[in-house]
CSV table of C-alpha atoms and ligand atoms in Angstrom, one decimal:
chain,number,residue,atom,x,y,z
O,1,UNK,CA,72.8,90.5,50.7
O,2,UNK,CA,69.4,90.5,53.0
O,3,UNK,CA,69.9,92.3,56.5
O,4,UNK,CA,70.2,89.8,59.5
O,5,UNK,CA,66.4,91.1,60.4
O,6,UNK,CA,65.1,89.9,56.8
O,7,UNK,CA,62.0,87.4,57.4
O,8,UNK,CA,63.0,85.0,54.3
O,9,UNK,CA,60.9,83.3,51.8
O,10,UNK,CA,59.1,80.1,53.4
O,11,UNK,CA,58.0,82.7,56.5
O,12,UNK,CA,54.5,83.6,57.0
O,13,UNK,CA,53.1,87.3,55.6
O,14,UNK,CA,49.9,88.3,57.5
O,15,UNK,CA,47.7,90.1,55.6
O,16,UNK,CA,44.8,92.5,57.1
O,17,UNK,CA,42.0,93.6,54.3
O,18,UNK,CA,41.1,90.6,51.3
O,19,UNK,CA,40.5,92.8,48.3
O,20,UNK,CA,42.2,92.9,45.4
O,21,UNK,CA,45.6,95.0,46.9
O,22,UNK,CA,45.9,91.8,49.2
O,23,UNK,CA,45.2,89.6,46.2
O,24,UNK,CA,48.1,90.7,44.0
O,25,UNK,CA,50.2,90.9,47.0
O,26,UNK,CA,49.6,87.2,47.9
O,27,UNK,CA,50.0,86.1,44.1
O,28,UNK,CA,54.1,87.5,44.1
O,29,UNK,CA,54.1,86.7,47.9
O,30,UNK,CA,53.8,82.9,46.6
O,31,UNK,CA,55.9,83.4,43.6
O,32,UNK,CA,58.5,84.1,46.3
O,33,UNK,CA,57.7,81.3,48.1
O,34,UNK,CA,56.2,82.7,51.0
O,35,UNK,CA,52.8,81.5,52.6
O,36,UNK,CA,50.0,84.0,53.4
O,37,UNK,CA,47.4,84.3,55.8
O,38,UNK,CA,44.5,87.3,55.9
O,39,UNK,CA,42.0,88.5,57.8
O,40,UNK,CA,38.8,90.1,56.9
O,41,UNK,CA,35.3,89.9,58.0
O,42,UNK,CA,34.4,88.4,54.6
O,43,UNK,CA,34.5,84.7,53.1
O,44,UNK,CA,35.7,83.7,50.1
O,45,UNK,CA,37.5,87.3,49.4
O,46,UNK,CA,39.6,88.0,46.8
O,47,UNK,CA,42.7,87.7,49.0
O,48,UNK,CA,41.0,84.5,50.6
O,49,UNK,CA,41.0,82.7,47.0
O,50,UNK,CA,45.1,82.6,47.0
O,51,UNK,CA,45.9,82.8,50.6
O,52,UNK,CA,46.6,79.7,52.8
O,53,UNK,CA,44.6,80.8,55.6
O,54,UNK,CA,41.8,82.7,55.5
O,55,UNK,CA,40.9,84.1,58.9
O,56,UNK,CA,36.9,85.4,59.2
O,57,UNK,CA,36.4,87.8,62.2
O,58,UNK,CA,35.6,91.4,62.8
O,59,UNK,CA,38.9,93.8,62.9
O,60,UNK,CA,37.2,94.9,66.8
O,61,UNK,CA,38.0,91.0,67.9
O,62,UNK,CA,41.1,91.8,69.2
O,63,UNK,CA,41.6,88.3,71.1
O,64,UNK,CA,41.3,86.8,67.2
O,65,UNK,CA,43.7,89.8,66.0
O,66,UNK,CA,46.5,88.6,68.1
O,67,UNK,CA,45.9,84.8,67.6
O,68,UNK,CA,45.9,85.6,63.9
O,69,UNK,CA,49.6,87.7,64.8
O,70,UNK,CA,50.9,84.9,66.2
O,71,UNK,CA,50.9,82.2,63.8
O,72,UNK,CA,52.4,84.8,61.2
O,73,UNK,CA,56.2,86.5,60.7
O,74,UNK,CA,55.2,89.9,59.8
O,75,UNK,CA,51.8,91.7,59.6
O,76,UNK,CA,51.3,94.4,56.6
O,77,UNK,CA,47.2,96.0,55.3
O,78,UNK,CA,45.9,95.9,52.1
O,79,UNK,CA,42.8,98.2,53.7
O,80,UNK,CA,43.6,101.6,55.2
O,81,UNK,CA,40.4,101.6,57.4
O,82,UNK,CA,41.9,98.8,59.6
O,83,UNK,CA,41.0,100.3,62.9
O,84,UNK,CA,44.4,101.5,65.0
O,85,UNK,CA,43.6,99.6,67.7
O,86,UNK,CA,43.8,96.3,65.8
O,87,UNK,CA,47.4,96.9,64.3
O,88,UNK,CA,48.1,97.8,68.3
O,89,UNK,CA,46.9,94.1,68.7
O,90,UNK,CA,48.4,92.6,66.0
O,91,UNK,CA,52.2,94.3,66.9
O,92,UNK,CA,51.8,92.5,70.6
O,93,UNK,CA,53.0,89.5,68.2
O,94,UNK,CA,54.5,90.3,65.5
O,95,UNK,CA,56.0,93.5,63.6
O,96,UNK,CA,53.7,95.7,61.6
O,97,UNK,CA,54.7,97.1,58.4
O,98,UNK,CA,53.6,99.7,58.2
O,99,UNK,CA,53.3,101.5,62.0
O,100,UNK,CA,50.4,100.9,62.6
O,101,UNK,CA,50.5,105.2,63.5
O,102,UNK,CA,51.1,105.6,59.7
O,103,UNK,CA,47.6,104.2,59.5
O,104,UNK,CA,46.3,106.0,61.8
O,105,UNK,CA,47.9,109.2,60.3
O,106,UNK,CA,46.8,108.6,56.9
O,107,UNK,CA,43.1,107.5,58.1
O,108,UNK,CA,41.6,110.4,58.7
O,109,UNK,CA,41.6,113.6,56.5
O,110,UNK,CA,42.2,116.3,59.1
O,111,UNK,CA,45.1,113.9,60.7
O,112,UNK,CA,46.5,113.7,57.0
O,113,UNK,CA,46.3,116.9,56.2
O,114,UNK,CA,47.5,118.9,59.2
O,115,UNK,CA,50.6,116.4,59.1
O,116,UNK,CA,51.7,117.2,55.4
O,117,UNK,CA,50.9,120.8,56.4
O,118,UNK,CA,53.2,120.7,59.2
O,119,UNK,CA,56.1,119.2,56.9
O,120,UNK,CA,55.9,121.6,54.6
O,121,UNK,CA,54.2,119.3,51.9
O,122,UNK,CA,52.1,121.8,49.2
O,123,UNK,CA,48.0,120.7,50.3
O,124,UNK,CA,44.9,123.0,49.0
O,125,UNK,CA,43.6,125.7,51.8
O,126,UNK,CA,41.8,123.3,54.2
O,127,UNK,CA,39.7,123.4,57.3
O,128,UNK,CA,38.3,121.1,60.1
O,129,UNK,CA,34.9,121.9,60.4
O,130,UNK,CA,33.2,120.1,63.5
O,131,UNK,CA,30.6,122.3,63.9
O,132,UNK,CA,27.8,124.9,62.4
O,133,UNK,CA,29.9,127.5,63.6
O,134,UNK,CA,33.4,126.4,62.6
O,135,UNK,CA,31.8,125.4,58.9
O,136,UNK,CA,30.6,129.0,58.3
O,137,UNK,CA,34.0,130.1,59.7
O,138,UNK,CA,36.3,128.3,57.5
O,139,UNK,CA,33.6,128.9,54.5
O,140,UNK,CA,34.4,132.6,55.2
O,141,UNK,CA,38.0,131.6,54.9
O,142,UNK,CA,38.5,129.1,51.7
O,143,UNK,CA,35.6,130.7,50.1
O,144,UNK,CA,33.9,128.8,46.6
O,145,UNK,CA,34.1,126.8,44.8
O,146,UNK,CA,35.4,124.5,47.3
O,147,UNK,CA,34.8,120.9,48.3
O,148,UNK,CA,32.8,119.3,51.9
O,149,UNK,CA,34.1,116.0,52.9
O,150,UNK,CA,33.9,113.5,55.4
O,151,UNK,CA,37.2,113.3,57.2
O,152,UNK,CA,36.7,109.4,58.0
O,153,UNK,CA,36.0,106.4,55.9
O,154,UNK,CA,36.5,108.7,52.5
O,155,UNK,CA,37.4,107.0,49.4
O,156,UNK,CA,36.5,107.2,45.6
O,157,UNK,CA,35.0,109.9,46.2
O,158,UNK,CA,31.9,108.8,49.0
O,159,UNK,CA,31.4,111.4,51.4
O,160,UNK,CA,32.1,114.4,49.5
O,161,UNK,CA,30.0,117.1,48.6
O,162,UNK,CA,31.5,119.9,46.4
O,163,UNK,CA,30.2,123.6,46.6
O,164,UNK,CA,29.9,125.7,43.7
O,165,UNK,CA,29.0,128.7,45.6
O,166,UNK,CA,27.4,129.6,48.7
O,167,UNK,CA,24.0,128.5,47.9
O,168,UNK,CA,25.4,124.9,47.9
O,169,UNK,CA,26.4,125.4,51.6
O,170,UNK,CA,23.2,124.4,53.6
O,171,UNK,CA,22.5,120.9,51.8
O,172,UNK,CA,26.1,119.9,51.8
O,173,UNK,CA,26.1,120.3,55.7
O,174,UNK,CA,22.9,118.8,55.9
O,175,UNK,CA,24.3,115.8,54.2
O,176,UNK,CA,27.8,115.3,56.2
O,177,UNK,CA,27.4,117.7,59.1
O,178,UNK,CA,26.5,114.9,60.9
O,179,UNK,CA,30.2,113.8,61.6
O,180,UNK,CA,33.8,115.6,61.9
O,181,UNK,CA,34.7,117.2,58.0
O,182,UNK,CA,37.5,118.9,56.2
O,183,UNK,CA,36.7,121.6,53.7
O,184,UNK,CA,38.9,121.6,51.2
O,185,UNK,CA,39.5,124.9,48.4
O,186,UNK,CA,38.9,123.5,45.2
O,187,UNK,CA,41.8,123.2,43.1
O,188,UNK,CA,41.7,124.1,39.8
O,189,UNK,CA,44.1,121.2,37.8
O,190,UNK,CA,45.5,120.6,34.7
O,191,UNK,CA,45.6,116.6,35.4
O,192,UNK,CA,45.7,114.3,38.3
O,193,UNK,CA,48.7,112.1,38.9
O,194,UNK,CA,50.4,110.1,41.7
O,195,UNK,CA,53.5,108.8,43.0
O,196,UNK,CA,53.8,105.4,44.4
O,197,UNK,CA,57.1,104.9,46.5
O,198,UNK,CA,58.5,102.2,48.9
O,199,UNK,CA,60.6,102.2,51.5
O,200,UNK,CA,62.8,99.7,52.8
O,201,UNK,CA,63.2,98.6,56.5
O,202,UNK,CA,66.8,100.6,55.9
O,203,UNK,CA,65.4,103.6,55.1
O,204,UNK,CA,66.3,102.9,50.9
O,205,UNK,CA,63.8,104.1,48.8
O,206,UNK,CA,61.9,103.3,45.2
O,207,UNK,CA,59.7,104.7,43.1
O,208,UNK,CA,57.9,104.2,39.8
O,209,UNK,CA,57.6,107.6,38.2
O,210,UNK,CA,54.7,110.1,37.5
O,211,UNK,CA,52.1,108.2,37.1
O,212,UNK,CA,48.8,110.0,35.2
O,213,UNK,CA,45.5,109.4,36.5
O,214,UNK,CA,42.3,110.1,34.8
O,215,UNK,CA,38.9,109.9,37.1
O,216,UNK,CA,35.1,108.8,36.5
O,217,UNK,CA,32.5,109.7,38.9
O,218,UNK,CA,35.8,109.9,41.4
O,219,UNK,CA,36.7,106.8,40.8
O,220,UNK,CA,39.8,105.9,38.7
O,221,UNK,CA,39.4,105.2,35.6
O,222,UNK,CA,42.5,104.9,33.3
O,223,UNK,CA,46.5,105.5,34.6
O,224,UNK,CA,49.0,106.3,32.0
O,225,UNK,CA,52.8,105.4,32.9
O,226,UNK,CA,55.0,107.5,32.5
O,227,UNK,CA,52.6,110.1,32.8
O,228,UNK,CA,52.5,113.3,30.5
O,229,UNK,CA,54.0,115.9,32.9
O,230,UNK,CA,57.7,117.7,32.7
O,231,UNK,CA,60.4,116.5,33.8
O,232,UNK,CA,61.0,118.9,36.5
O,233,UNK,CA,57.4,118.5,37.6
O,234,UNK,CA,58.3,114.5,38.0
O,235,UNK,CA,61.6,115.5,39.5
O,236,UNK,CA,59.3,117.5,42.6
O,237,UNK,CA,56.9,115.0,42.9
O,238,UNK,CA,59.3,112.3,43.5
O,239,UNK,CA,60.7,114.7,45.9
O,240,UNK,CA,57.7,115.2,47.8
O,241,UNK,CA,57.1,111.2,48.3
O,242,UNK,CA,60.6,110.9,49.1
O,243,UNK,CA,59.7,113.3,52.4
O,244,UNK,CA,56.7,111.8,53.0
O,245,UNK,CA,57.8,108.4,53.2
O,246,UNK,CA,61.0,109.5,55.4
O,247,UNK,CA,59.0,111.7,57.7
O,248,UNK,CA,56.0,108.7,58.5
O,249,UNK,CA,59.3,106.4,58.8
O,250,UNK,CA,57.1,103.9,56.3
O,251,UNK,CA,58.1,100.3,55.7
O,252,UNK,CA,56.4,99.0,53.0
O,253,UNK,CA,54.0,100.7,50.3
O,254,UNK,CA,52.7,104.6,50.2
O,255,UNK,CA,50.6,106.1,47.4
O,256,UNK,CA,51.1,110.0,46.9
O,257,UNK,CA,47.7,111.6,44.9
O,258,UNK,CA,48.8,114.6,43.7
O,259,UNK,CA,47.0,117.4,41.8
O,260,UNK,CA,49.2,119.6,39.1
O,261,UNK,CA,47.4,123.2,38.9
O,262,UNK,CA,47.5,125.5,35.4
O,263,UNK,CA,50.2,127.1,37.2
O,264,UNK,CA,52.2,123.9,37.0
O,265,UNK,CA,52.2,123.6,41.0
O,266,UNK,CA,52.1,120.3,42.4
O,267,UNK,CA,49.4,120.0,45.7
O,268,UNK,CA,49.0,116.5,47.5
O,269,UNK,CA,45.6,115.7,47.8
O,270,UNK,CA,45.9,112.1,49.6
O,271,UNK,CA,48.0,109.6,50.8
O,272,UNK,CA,47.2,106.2,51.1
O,273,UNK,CA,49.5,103.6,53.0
O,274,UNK,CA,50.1,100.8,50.9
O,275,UNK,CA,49.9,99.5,47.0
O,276,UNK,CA,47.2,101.6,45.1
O,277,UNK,CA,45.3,101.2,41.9
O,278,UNK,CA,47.4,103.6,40.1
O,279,UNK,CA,50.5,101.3,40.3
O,280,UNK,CA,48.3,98.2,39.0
O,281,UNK,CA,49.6,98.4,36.2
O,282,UNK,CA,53.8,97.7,37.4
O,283,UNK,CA,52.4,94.2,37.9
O,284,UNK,CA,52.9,94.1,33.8
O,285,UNK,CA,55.0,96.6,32.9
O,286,UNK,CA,57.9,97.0,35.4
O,287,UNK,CA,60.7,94.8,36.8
O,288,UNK,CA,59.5,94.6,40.3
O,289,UNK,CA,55.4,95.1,40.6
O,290,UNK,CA,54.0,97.2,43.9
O,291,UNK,CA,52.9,94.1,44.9
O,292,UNK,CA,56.7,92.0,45.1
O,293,UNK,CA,57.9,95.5,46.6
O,294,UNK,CA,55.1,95.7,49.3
O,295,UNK,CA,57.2,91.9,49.9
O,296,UNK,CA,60.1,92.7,49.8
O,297,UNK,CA,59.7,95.8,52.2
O,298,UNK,CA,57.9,94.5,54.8
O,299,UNK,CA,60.3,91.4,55.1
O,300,UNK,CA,63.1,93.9,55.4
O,301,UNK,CA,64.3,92.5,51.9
O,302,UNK,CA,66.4,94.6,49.3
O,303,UNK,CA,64.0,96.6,46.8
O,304,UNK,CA,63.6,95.6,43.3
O,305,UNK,CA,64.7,97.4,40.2
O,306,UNK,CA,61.2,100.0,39.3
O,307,UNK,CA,61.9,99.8,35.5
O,308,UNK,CA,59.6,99.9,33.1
O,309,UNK,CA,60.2,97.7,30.8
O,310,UNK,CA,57.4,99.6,28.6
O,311,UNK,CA,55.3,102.3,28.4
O,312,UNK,CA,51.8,100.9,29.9
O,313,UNK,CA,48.6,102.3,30.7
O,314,UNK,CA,45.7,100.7,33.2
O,315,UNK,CA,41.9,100.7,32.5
O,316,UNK,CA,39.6,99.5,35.7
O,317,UNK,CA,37.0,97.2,35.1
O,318,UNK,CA,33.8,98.1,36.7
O,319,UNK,CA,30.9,96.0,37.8
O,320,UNK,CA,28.4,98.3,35.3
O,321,UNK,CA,30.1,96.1,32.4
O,322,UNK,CA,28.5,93.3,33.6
O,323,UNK,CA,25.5,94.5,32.3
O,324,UNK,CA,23.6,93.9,30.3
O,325,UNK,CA,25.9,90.5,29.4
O,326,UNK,CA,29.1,88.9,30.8
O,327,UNK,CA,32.0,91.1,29.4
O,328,UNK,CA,33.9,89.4,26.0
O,329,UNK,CA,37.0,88.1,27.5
O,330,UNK,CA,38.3,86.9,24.2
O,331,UNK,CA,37.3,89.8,22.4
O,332,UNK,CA,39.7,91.8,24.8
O,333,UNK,CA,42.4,89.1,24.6
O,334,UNK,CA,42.2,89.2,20.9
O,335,UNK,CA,44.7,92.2,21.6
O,336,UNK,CA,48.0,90.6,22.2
O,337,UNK,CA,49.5,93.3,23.9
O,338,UNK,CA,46.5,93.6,26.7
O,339,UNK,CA,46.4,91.3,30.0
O,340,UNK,CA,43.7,90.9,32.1
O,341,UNK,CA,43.3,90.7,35.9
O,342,UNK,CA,40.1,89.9,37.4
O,343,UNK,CA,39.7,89.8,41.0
O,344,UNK,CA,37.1,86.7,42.0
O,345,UNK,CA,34.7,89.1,43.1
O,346,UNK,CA,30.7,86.9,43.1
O,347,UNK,CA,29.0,89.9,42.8
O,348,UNK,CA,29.5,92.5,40.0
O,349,UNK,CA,27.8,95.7,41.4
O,350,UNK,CA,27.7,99.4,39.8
O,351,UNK,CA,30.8,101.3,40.5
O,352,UNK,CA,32.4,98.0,41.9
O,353,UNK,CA,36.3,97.3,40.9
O,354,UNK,CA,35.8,93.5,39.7
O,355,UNK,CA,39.5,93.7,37.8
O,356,UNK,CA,41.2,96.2,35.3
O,357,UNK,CA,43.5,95.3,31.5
O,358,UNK,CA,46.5,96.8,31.5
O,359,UNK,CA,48.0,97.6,27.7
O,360,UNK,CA,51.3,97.8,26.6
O,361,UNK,CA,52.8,100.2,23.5
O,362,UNK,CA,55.7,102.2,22.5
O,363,UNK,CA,54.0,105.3,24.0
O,364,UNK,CA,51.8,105.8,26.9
O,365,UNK,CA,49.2,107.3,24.7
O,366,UNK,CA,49.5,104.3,22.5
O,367,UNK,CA,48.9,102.3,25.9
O,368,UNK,CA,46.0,104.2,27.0
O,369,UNK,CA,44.2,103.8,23.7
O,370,UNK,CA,44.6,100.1,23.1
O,371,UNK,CA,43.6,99.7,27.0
O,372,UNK,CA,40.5,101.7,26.0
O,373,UNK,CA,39.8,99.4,23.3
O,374,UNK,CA,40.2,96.3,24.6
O,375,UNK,CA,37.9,97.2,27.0
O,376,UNK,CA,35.4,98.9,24.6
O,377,UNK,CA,35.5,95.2,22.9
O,378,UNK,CA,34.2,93.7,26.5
O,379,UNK,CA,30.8,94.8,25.5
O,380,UNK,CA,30.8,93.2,22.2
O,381,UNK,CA,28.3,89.9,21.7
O,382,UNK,CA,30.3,86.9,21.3
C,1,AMP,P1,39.5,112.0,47.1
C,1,AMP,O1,38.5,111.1,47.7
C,1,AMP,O2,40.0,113.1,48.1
C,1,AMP,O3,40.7,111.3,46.4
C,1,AMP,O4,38.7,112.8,45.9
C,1,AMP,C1,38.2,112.1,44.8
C,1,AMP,C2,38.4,113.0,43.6
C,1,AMP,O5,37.6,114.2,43.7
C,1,AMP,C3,39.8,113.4,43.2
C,1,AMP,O6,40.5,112.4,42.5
C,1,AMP,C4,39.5,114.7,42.4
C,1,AMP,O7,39.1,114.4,41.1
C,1,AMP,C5,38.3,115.3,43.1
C,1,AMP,N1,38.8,116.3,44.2
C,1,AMP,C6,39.0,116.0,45.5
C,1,AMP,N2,39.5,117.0,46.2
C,1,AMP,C7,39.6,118.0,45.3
C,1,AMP,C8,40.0,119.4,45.4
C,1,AMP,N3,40.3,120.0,46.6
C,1,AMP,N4,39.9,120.2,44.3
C,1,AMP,C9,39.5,119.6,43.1
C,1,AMP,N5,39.1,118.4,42.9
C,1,AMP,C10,39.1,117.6,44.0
């Protein structure tokens, strides 16, 4: 039975961010009969393309922030550098889903950080370095090889800088002393994986399992679910999501990126506060996608079943395999087993996520090498 607060299907989910998060989220939004608005300062955005509304206007227009909270039942972001000020806005009108402080938490990497810290969550040795001074003290401190990033506005990998040794120190600094940094030991994994959990507006909680992530150039490139790690290591991860879901008090969506060391430690290296590309691939593979949960969560809805209903792996599709022809659609989908998403993105650019193929097998290895070959065959002539 839904909870007397539940915001039914025919309401109105108000989306802030158009990629492709929002995209997927507005596809099972509709299959559950709710409409969607988003706003974004693009046009024609991903999100845009199966929205109803499509609202244009910089996340600093406040006055168009709360015009677009009012014609909507409940706000949630598919972007987590929404300002703060403009889920402040937005909650004048109507409830955000996430807090809006969950944002604002989970934002910035010294915020982050010092907040998993202070709960007891495992993190690698870390620093806020603001100035000269405080970068040559905490280099002292963590020591090498360690990494130099940009605690605002980080993703895949931008703003980073990673010192081998000492002698890496000056032009790192030069390059992103300009603006507050964390600098992080380097952790010395045996894989990366994640955990992405929801939470229900009564505190019940879901999760998909371990998934295993494999990187590019920092940017993800292939997730393997379930992934490879014990059974007691999955048991402590789930664990540590669990806590961090409770202790942000998060409705909706969180993404756990976690590194496992040698030693077979678990350390958190991020979170991010909503669906993430490492759960792309429950869309195909599990009862309830991150995208229906994301739904169901924010409109206070009971949470779906997490099964997988097979072992899957995801492969991102970047904008480099637009060159030097249009992928080979068919040539994937000559592969029964593999689905494709695509994203409506115009522009395919280097490094760019356009859309990824998710691959189903009786193993996640199986999954991970048909993914790999369906999108191998993209660059086939046709
Ligand atoms: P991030 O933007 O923090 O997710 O970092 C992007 C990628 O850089 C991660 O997925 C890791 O592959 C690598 N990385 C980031 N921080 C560390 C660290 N402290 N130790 C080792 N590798 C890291």
């Amino acid at each position: 039975m839904s909870s007397p607060r539940a915001i039914l299907p025919g309401a109105t989910i108000g989306v802030l961010g158009s990629g492709q998060l929002g995209r997927m989220l507005a596809i099972e939004a509709r299959k559950l009969g709710y409409r969607v608005h988003v706003f974004s300062p693009d046009r024609d955005s991903p999100t845009g393309q199966v929205a109803d509304v499509e609202v244009t206007a910089s996340y600093d227009d406040l006055e168009r922030v709360e015009a677009f909270a009012r014609d909507v039942d409940v706000v949630t972001f598919e972007f987590e550098n929404v300002p703060f000020a403009c889920t402040q806005a937005a909650a004048k009108h109507a409830p955000v889903r996430p807090r809006g402080e969950v944002l604002h938490t989970t934002q910035q990497r010294n915020r982050e950080k010092t907040f998993l810290a202070s709960k007891g969550i495992p993190v690698a040795p870390f620093a806020v370095v603001r100035t000269a001074a405080e970068f040559e003290a905490a280099l002292a401190r963590i020591g090498t090889p360690a990494i130099l990033k940009s605690a605002d506005f980080g993703y895949d990998g931008k703003g980073q800088r990673k010192l081998r040794s000492s002698a890496d120190a000056a032009s790192a600094w030069a390059e992103l002393g300009k603006s507050e940094c964390v600098l992080e030991g380097f952790v010395d994994f045996e894989l990366e994986c994640s955990v992405v959990a929801a939470r229900g507006l009564d505190g019940s909680f879901a999760h998909w399992g371990v998934f295993e992530n494999q990187h590019a150039n920092h940017i993800l490139d292939v997730t393997l679910s379930p992934g490879r790690v014990p059974p007691q290591v999955a048991a402590r991860a789930i664990e540590l999501a669990r806590t961090i879901l409770a202790e942000l008090d998060v409705v909706g969506v969180l993404c756990v990126e976690l590194f496992l060391t040698r030693r077979g430690e678990l350390v958190v290296n991020e979170l991010a506060p909503r669906t993430h590309n490492s759960g792309h691939l429950t869309f195909d593979a599990s009862v309830t996608s991150q995208f229906e949960q994301q739904v169901r969560a924010v409109c206070g809805l009971p949470l779906g079943s997490t099964e997988l209903l097979r072992p899957a792996a995801m492969a991102n599709l970047l904008g480099d395999l637009w060159l030097p022809h249009e992928p080979n659609w068919a040539a994937a989908l000559a592969l029964p087993d593999v689905k494709l998403h695509l994203y409506g993105k115009a522009k395919p650019a280097p490094g760019r996520k356009m859309g990824h193929l998710t691959a189903l097998a009786s193993t996640a290895e199986a999954a991970a090498t048909l993914a790999r070959e369906a999108r191998a065959r993209l660059a086939r002539l046709g």
